[in-house]
XYZ file of C-alpha atoms in Angstrom:
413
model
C 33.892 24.225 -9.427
C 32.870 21.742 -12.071
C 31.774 23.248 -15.998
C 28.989 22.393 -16.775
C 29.100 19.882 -19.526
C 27.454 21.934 -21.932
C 30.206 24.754 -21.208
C 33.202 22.150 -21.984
C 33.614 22.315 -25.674
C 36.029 19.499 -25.654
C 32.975 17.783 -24.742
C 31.534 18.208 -28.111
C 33.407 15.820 -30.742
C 32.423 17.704 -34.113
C 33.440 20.985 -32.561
C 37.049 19.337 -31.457
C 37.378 17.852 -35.515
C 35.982 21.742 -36.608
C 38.850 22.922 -34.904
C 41.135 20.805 -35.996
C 40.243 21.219 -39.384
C 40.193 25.137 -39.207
C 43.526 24.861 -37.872
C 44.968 22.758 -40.629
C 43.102 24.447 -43.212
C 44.803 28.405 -41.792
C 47.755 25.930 -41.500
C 47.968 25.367 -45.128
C 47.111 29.011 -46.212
C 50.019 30.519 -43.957
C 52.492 28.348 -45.274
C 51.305 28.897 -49.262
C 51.394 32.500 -48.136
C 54.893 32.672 -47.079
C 56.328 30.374 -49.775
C 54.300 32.633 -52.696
C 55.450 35.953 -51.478
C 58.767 35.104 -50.891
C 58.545 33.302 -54.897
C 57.506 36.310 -56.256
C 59.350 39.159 -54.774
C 62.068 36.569 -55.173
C 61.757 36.592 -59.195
C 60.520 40.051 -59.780
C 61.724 42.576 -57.213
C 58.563 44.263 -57.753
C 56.342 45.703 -55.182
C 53.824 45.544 -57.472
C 53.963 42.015 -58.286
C 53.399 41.221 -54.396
C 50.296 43.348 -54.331
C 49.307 41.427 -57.253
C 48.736 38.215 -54.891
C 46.273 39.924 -52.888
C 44.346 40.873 -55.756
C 44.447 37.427 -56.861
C 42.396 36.350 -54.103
C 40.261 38.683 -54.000
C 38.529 39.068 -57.273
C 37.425 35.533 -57.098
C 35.272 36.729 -53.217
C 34.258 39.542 -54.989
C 32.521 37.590 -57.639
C 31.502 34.341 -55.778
C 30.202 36.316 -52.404
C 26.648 36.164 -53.229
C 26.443 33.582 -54.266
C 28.425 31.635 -51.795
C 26.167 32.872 -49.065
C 22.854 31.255 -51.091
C 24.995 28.322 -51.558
C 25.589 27.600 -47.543
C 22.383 28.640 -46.793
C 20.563 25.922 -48.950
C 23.014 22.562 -48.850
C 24.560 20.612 -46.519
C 27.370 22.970 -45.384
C 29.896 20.266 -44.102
C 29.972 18.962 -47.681
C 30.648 22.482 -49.061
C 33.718 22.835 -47.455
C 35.171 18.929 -47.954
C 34.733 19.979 -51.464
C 36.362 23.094 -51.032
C 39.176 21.379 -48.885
C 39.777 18.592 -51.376
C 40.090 21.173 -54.345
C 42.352 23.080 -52.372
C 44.480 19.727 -51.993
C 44.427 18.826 -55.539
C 45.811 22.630 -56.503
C 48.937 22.416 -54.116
C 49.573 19.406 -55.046
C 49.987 20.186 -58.946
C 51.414 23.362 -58.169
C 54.251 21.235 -55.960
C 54.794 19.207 -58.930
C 55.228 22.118 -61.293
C 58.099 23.199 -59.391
C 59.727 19.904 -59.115
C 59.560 19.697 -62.702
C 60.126 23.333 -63.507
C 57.698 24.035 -66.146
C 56.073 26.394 -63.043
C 55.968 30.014 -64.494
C 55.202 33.038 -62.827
C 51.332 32.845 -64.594
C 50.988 29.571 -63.349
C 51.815 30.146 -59.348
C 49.411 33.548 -59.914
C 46.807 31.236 -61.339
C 47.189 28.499 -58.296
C 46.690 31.490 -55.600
C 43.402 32.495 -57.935
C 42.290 29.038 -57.399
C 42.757 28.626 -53.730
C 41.158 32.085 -53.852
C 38.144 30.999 -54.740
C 38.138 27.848 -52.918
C 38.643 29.981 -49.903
C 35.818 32.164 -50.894
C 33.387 29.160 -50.270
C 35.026 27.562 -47.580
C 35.568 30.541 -45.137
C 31.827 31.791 -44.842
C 30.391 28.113 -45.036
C 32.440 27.201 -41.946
C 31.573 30.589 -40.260
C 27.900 29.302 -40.888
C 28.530 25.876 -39.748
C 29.679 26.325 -36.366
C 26.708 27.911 -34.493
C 25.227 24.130 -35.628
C 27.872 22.173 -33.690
C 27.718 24.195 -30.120
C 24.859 24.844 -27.740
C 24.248 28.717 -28.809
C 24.938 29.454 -24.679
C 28.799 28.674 -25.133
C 28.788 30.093 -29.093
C 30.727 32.901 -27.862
C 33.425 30.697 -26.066
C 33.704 28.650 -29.339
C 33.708 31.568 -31.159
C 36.658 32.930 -29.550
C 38.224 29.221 -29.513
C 37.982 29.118 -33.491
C 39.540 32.526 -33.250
C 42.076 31.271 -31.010
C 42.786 27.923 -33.524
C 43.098 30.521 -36.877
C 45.849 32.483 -34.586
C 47.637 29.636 -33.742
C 48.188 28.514 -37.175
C 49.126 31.799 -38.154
C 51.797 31.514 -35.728
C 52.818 28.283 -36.914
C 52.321 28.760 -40.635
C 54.860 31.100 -41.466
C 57.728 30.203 -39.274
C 57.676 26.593 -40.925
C 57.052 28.129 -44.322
C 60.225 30.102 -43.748
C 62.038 27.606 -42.100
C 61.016 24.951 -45.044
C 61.763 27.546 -47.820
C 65.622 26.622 -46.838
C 65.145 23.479 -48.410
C 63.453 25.328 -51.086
C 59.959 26.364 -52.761
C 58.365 22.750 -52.780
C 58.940 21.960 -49.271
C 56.408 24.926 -48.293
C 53.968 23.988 -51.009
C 54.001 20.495 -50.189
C 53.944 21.063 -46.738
C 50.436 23.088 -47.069
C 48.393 20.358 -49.242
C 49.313 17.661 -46.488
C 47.831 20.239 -44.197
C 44.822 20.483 -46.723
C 43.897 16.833 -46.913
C 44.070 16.749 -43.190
C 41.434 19.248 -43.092
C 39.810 17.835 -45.808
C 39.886 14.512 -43.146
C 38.778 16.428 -39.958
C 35.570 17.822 -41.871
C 34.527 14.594 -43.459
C 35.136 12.497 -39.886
C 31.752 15.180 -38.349
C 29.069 13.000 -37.634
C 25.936 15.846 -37.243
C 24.641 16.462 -40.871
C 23.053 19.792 -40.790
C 20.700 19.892 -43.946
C 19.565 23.403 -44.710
C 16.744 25.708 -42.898
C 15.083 25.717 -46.516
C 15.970 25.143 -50.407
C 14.376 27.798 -52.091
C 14.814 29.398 -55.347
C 17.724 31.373 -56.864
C 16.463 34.725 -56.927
C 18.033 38.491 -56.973
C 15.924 38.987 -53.262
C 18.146 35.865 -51.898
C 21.202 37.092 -53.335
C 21.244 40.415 -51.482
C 19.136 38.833 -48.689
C 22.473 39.365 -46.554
C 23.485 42.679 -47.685
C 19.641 43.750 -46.934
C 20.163 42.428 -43.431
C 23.458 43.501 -42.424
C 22.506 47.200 -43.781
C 19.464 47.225 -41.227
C 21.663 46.437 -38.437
C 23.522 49.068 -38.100
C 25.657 47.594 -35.380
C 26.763 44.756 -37.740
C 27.199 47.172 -40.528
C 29.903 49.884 -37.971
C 31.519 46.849 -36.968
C 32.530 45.066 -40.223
C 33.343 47.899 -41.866
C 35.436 49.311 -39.376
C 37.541 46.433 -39.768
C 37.146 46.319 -43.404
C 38.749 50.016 -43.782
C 41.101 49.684 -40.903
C 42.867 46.856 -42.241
C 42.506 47.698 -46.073
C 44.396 50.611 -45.394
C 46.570 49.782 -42.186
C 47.648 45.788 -42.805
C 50.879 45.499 -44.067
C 51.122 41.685 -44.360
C 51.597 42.102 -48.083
C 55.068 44.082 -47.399
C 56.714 41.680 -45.095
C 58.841 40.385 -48.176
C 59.889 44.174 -48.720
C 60.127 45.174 -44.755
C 62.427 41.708 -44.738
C 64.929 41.954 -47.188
C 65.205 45.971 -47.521
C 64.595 47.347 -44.452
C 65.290 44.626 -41.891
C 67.901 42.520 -44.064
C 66.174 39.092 -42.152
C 65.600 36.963 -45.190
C 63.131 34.546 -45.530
C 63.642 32.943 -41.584
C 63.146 36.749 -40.588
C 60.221 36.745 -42.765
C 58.420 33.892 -41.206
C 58.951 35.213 -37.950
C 57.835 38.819 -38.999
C 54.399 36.784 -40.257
C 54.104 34.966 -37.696
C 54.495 37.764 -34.609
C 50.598 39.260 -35.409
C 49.576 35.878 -34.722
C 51.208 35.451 -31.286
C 49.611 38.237 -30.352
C 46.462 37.544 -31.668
C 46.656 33.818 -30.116
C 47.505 35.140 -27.055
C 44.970 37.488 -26.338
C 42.336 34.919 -27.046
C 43.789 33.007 -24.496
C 42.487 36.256 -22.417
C 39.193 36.397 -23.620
C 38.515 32.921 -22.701
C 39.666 33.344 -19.111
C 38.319 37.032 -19.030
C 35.146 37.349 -21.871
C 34.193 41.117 -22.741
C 31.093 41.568 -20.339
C 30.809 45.179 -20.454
C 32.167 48.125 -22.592
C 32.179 45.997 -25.969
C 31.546 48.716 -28.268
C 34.360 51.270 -26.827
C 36.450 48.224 -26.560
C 36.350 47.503 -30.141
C 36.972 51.296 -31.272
C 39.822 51.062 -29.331
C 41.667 48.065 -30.065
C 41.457 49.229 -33.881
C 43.489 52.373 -32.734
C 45.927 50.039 -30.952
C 46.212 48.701 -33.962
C 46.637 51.706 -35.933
C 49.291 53.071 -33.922
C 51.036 50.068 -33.844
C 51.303 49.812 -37.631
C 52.853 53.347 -37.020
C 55.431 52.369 -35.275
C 56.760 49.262 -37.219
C 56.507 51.311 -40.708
C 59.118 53.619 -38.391
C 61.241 50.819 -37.065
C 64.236 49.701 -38.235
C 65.240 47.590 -35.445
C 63.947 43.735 -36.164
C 62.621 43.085 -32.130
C 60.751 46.430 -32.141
C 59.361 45.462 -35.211
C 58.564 41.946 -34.077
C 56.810 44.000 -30.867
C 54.960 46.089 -33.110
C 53.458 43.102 -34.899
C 52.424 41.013 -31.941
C 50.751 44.655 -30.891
C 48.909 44.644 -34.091
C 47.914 40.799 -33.748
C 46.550 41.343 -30.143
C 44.630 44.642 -31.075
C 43.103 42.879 -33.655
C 42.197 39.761 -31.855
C 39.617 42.456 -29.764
C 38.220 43.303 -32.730
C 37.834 39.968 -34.281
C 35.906 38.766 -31.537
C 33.433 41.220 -30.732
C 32.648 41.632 -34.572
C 32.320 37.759 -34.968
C 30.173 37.622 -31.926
C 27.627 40.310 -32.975
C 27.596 38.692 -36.319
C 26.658 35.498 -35.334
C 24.689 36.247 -31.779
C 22.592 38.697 -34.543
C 22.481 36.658 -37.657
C 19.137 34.029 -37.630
C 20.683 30.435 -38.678
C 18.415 30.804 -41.745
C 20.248 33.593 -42.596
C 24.094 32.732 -41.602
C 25.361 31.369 -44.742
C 24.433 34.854 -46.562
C 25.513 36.945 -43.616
C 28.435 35.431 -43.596
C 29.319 35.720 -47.305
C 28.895 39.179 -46.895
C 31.281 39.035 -43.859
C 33.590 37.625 -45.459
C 33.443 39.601 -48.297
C 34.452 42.367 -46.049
C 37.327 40.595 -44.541
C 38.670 39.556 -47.969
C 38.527 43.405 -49.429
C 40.381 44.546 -45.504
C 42.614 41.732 -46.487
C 43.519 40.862 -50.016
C 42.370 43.761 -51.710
C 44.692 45.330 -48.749
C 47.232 43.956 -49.920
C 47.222 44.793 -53.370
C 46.381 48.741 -51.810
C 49.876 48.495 -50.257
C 51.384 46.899 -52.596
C 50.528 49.384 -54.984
C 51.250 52.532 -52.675
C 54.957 51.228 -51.830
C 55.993 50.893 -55.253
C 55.093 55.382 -55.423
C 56.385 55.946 -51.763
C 58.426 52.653 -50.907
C 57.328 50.621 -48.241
C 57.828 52.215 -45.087
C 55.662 54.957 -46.412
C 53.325 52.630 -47.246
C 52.723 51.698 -43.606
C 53.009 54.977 -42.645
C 49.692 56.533 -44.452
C 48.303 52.700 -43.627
C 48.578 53.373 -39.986
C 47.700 56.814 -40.047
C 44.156 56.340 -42.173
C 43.341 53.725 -39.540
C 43.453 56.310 -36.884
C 41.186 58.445 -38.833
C 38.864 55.839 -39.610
C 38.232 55.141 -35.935
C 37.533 59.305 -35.248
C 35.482 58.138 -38.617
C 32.925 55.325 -37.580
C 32.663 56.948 -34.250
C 30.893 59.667 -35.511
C 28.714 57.465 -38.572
C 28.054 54.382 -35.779
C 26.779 56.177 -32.465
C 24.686 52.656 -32.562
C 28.153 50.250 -32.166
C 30.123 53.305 -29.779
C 26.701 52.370 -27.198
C 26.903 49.019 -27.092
C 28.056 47.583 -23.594
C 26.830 44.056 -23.832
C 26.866 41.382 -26.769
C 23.297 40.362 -27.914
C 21.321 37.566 -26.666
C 21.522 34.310 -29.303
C 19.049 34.161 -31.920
C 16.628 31.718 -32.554
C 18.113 28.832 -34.185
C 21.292 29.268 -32.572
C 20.954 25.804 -30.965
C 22.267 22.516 -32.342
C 20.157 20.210 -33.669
């Protein structure tokens, strides 16, 4: 039986440059990821140092969330992000030539990841906003899942050819991930629809916390972004790959790469599933579950000391949280009134940067007391309580069986 054409996202040109884009832009972030970790444990041998990344990026989404959400909520959000993009370009670029010239200190690489911290602090949440615009809002969660899929990918991609290119040495990487910037930076400037905002109103305090107001009325949206934000703030362990890699494993940076990239496989994988088998029914339960998948899973590679259990672990931990990516996008979104999406989404994504960055300062810091497989250990383990947690504090997101209808404004225009 034929799709209807409406269903066929391929059949929607911005979406298909979106995507590419999104994938370029992860592209570029997996590789800089890689190739800065491996830098930095490299010249310090400090687990400290490697949390120290993490908190780079974060502190610039901690002080630019609100008003990144007022921001994409009152201009043209497709220009936000070409800005963003470009900027993001321009810092690799320098940061590639420091190295070739060696006048690169450890203060200036720290101070490049800052930068593409805050970059990423507009762009994510902007282009979280900007794709209920570019799809009819009946096939939003399809694309949804899609843009999930095209983030996985690239995280699968991203840090096996950051780990294969760090052979050649630390420019290669770099370099590598601003040509994958200014082809985002292409993608998002070839989208024809313009999407000029809802309305341009005032800066105020009210539409500065207009988003945390919202999502702490919804108590659905509230359980499900912060059970993600605590499970992986205490269970990811993305920052000690370096560590697992060289101490534990003894993979090197090739091992590394693949260690990054096995979450991803997962993750890409199981959105392959969605798509051919969407979550219909159960989706609350579903969600607590996959988080203790995930939990358990981070168990078990803190324990490991074999590389292909660990590898198994990982692409456990990708898939698990796949589920949970997913379902919380979708009630985000499906919830969220397009007015409101660039806010909501800053929020969001303020969430996701604390589970992630912050994370991986948390670990950071905890292996350097209790070395890194303890690290994972207690990571794993506070998941698991977290998810006897929220189902207690969210009897709202345990009920829910279906995903909610679209909101108004969900439509492209």
């Amino acid at each position: 039986m034929t799709q209807p054409a409406e269903a066929r996202l391929r059949d929607h040109p911005d979406f298909v440059l979106f995507w590419i884009g999104r994938v370029a832009s992860a592209l570029a972030f997996q590789m800089l990821g890689v190739a800065a970790g491996w830098m930095i444990y490299d010249w310090t041998g400090s687990a400290v140092a490697l949390g120290l990344v993490g908190l780079c990026q974060f502190l610039p989404m901690l002080s630019l969330s609100l008003l990144v959400g007022h921001v994409a909520d009152s201009f043209d959000r497709r220009r936000i992000v070409v800005i963003c993009l470009a900027v993001a370009t321009a810092t690799l670029a320098m940061l590639a030539a420091g190295l070739a010239a060696g006048v690169l200190g450890l203060a200036g690489l720290y101070g490049a990841v800052t930068l593409i911290g805050a970059t990423r602090a507009f762009e994510h949440p902007t282009l979280s906003a900007l794709l209920p615009r570019l799809v009819p809002g009946t096939v939003l969660p399809k694309a949804l899942a899609v843009s999930s899929s095209a983030i996985q990918t690239a995280t699968i991609i991203g840090p096996a050819l950051g780990g294969l290119a760090y052979v050649l040495g630390p420019i290669a990487p770099i370099a590598g991930a601003a040509a994958c910037y200014a082809a985002a930076t292409l993608a998002l400037l070839a989208i024809r629809r313009r999407v000029p905002p809802e309305r341009r109103g005032p800066l105020t305090l009210t539409t500065l916390l207009a988003g945390l107001t919202f999502i702490r009325r919804q108590k659905i949206v509230l359980g499900s972004i912060s059970l993600d934000l605590f499970a992986v703030l205490l269970g990811g362990v993305t920052a000690l790959l370096p560590m697992f890699a060289r101490d534990v494993l003894q993979v090197g940076a090739e091992g590394m790469g693949l260690l990054r990239a096995a979450p991803a496989v997962g993750a890409t994988l199981m959105s392959l599933l969605l798509l051919r088998l969407p979550l219909r029914r159960w989706v609350g339960p579903s969600m607590f579950a996959a988080v203790a998948v995930f939990g358990l899973a981070t168990v078990v590679f803190a324990l490991s000391q074999n590389f292909l259990l660990s590898l198994f672990a990982l692409f456990i931990t990708g898939a698990a949280d796949n589920v949970s990516v997913v379902i919380r996008s979708s009630l985000v979104q499906l919830s969220t009134p397009d007015e409101m999406r660039g806010r909501v989404s800053a929020v969001n994504s303020l969430f996701i940067g604390t589970s992630n960055q912050l994370g991986e300062f948390e670990s950071g810091m905890v292996a350097a007391l209790i070395g890194p497989v303890g690290a994972g250990l207690v990571g794993g383990l506070g998941t698991l309580v977290v998810v006897a947690a929220w189902m207690r504090l969210f009897p709202e997101l345990r009920r829910v069986d279906e995903m909610p209808r679209p909101t108004a404004g969900a439509r492209p225009r």
